[in-house]
XYZ file of C-alpha atoms in Angstrom:
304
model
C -5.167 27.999 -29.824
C -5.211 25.550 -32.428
C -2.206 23.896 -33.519
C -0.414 25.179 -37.091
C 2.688 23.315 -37.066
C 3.787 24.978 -40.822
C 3.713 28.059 -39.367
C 5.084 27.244 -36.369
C 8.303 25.548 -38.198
C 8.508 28.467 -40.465
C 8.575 31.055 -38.054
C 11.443 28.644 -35.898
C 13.287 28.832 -39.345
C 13.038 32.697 -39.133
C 14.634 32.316 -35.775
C 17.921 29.602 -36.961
C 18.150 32.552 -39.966
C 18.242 35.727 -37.592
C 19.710 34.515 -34.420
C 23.429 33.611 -36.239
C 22.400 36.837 -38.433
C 22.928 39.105 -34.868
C 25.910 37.051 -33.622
C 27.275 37.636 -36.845
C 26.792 41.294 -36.329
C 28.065 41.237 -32.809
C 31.581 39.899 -34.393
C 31.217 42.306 -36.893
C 31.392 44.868 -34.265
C 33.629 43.609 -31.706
C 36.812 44.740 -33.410
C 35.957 48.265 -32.549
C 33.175 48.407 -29.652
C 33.549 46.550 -26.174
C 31.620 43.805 -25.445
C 29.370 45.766 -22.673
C 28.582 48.400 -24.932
C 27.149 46.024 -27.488
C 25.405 44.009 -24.628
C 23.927 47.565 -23.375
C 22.503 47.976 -27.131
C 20.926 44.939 -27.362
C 19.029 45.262 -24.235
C 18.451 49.076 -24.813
C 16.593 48.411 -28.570
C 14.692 45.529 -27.301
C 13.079 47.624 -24.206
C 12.402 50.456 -27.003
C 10.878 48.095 -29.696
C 8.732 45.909 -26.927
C 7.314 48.614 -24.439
C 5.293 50.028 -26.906
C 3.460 46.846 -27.776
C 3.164 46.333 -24.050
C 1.344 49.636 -23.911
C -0.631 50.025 -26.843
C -1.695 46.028 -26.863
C -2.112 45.979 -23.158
C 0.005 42.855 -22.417
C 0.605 42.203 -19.395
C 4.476 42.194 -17.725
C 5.336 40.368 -14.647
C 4.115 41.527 -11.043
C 4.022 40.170 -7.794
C 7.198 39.566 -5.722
C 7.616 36.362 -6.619
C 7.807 36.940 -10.461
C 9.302 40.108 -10.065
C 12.695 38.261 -8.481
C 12.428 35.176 -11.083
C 12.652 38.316 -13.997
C 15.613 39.633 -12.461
C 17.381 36.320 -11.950
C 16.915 35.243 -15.647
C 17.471 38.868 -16.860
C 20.941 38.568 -15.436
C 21.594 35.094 -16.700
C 20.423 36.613 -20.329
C 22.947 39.527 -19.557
C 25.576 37.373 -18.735
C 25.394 35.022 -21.559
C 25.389 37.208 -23.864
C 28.217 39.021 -22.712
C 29.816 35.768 -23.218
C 28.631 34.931 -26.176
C 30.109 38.346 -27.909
C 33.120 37.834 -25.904
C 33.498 34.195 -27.843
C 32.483 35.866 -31.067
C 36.123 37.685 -30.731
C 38.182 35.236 -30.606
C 36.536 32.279 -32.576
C 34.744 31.657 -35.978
C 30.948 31.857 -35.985
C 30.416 28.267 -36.649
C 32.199 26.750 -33.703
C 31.249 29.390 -31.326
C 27.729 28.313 -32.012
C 28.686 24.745 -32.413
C 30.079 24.271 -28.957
C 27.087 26.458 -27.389
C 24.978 23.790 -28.201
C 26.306 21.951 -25.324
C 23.571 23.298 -23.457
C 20.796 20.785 -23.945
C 23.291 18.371 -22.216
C 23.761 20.480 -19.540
C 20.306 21.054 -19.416
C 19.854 17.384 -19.251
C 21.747 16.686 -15.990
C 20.608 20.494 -14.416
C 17.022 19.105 -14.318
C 17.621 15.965 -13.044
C 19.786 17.469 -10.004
C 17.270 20.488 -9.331
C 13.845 19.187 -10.686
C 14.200 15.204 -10.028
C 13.618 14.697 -13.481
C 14.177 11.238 -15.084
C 17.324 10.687 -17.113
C 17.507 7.349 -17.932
C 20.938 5.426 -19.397
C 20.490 6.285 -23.051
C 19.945 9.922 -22.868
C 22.931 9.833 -20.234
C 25.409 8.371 -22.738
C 23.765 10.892 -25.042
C 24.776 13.435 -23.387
C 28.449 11.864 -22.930
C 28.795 11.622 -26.781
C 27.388 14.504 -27.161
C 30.406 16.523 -24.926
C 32.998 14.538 -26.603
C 31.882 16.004 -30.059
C 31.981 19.389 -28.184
C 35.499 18.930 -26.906
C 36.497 17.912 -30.637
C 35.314 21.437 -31.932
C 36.796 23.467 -28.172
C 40.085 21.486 -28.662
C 41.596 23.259 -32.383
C 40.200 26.488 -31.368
C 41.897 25.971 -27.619
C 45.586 25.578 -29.349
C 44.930 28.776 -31.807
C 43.376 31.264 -29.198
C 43.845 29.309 -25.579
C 40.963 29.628 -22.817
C 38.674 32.114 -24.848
C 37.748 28.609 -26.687
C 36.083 27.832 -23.347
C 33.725 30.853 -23.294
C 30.794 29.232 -25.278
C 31.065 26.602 -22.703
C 30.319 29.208 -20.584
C 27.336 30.566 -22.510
C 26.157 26.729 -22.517
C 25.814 26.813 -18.940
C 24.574 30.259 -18.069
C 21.275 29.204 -20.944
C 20.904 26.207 -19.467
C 20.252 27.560 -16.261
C 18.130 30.803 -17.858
C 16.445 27.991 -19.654
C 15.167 26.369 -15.915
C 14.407 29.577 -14.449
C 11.741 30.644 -17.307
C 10.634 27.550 -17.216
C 9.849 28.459 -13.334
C 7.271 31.436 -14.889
C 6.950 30.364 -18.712
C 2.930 29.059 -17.668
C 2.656 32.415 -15.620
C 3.511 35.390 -17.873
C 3.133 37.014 -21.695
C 6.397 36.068 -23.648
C 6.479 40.160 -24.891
C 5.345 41.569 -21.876
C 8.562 39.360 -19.488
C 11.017 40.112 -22.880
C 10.063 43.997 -22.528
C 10.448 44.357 -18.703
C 13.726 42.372 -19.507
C 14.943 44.838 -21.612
C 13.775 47.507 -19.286
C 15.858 45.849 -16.325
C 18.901 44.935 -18.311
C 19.772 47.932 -20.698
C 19.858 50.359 -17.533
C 22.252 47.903 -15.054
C 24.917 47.169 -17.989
C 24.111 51.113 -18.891
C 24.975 51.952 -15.198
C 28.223 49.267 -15.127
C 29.207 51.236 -18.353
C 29.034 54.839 -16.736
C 30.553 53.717 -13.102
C 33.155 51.404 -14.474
C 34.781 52.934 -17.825
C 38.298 51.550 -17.673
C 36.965 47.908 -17.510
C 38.422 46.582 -20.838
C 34.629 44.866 -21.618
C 33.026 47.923 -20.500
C 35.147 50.430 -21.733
C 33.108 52.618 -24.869
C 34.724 54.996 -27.698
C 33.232 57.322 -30.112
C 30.857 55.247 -32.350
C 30.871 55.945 -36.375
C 27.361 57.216 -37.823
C 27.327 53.756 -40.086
C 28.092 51.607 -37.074
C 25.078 53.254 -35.422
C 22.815 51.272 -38.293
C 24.543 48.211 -37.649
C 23.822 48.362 -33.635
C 20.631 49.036 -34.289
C 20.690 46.057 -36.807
C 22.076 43.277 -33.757
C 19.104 44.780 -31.591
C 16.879 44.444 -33.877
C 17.740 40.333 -34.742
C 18.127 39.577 -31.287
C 14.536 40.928 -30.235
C 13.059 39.437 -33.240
C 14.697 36.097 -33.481
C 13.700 35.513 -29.472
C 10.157 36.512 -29.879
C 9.763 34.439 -33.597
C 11.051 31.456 -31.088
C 8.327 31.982 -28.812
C 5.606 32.786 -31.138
C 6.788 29.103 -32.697
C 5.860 27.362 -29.153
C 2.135 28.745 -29.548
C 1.582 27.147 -33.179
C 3.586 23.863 -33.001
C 4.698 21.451 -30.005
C 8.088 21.423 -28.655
C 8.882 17.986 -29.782
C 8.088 18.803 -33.368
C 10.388 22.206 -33.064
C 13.142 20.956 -31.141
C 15.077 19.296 -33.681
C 15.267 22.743 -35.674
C 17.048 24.833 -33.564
C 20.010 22.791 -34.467
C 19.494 24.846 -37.754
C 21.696 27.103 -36.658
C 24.889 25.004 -36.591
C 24.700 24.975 -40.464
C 23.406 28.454 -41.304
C 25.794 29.589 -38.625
C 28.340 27.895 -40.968
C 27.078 29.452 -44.328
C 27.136 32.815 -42.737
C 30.046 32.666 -40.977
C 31.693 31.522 -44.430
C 30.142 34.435 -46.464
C 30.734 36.973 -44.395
C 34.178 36.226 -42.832
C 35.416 33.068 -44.936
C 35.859 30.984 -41.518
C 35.054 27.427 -41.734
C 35.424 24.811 -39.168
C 38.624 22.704 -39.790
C 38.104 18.258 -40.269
C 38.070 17.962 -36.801
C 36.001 20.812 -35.607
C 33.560 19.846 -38.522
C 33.458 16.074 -37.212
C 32.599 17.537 -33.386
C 29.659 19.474 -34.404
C 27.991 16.149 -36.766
C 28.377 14.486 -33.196
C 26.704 16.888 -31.217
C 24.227 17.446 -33.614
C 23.713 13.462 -33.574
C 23.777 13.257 -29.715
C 21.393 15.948 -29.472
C 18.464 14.540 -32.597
C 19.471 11.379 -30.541
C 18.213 12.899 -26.939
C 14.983 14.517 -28.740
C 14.099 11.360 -30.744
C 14.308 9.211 -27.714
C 12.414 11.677 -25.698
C 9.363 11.810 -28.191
C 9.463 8.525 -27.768
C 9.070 8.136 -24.158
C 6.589 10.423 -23.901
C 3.946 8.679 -26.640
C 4.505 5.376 -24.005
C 1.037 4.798 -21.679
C 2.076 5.723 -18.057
C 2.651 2.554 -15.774
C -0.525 0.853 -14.678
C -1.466 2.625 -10.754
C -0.762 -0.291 -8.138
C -4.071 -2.163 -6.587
C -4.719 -0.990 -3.601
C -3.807 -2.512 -0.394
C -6.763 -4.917 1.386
């Protein structure tokens, strides 16, 4: 497919817009619906919006045994961190929620060059060690106003980072809509199941449900579906390199929302950890564009 890197940065726009649009919904709804009910929805309105476009347009989902287990594993990494995620969402504004999530390219980082020998050299490693003191600048007012809840998006940071290596394990190997839809088809009836079995679980616990919150569920389902796919379609139209430094968007439309829908903004010090990270991070992509336009080494002579 030939490369249209407009369209590709537009639709990776579309994703920075909707992606703090749902977790602003997901706070919105927090106050009065538990955390595993609102992780059950998600799941439950992407596997309804997806599966039909896997069976009218005939993509293809994951099979074999091998891909199969890889789905599962990342499906439960997606549960997980975005039960922590929403968790966050209750306890801190949208902007540094988001703000400290971005950890995860760090992590990232160091989680391929432990598991997949990949080369980290000295500058991306002090990077990465700016990059978590501007992280601990925005964690540390939020950790004296709500205590360890500050440390969930932390949590989050991790959990992607690692659902970011395992679908990079079957990224070459299946369709983006056909994995997303057997996600959905995994994930909504597990947390659906934990719901049923496990009601007095504070996370998992569910209540009645007005009709007008009904729209709004359907609303976070909705973004969350969309956004991921408009992330993916991105990839197919424009490299990584030239999308990467986008996604860091979100930090200050996470802001604007989070402002204009709750009036939260991130206090001087919280404000002067997320230019950091944001600077770490360009710093790590810049740096890594750069390496890669280098020639490789010249191959050794061979021996006489």
């Amino acid at each position: 497919m030939t490369d249209r890197p407009f369209l590709g940065v537009l639709l990776m726009l579309g994703f920075c817009v909707l992606a703090p649009l749902g977790d602003a919904t997901a706070k919105l709804l927090g106050d009065d619906m538990s955390v595993g009910f609102l992780v059950f929805v998600r799941f439950a309105v992407q596997a309804l919006l997806l599966l039909p476009l896997v069976i009218m347009a005939g993509y293809p989902m994951p099979r074999g045994s091998r891909l199969i287990r890889l789905t599962a594993l990342r499906t439960v990494l997606h549960i997980c961190g975005i039960g922590l995620m929403f968790s966050a969402l209750q306890h801190l504004p949208l902007a540094d929620a988001i703000a400290i999530a971005f950890v995860m390219p760090f992590i990232m980082l160091l989680l391929g060059r432990v598991f997949l020998d990949e080369a980290v050299g000295h500058h991306r490693l002090i990077a990465c060690a700016v990059g978590f003191v501007g992280t601990l600048l925005v964690v540390q007012p939020n950790f004296a106003s709500v205590g360890a809840p500050a440390l969930l998006p932390m949590g989050v940071a991790v959990v992607f980072a690692l659902f970011m290596l395992v679908t990079r394990q079957i990224a070459k190997e299946v369709d983006p809509i056909g994995l997303q839809a057997l996600s959905g088809l995994m994930a909504a009836p597990l947390v659906g199941l934990a719901l049923v079995l496990f009601p007095w679980v504070p996370i998992l616990a569910t209540g009645p449900v007005a009709g007008t919150d009904w729209a709004l569920l359907a609303w976070l389902g909705t973004l969350g579906t969309l956004a991921h796919l408009l992330m993916t379609w991105s990839l197919r139209f424009a490299p990584s390199a030239t999308l990467a430094p986008m996604q860091y968007l979100e930090i200050p439309i996470g802001t604007a929302i989070g402002y204009l829908v709750f009036r939260d903004l991130p206090n001087g010090l919280a404000a002067l950890g997320i230019c950091i990270t944001i600077a770490a991070g360009l710093y790590i992509i810049v740096r890594e564009q750069r390496l890669s336009k280098q020639p490789p080494p010249p191959a050794a002579p061979p021996a006489a």
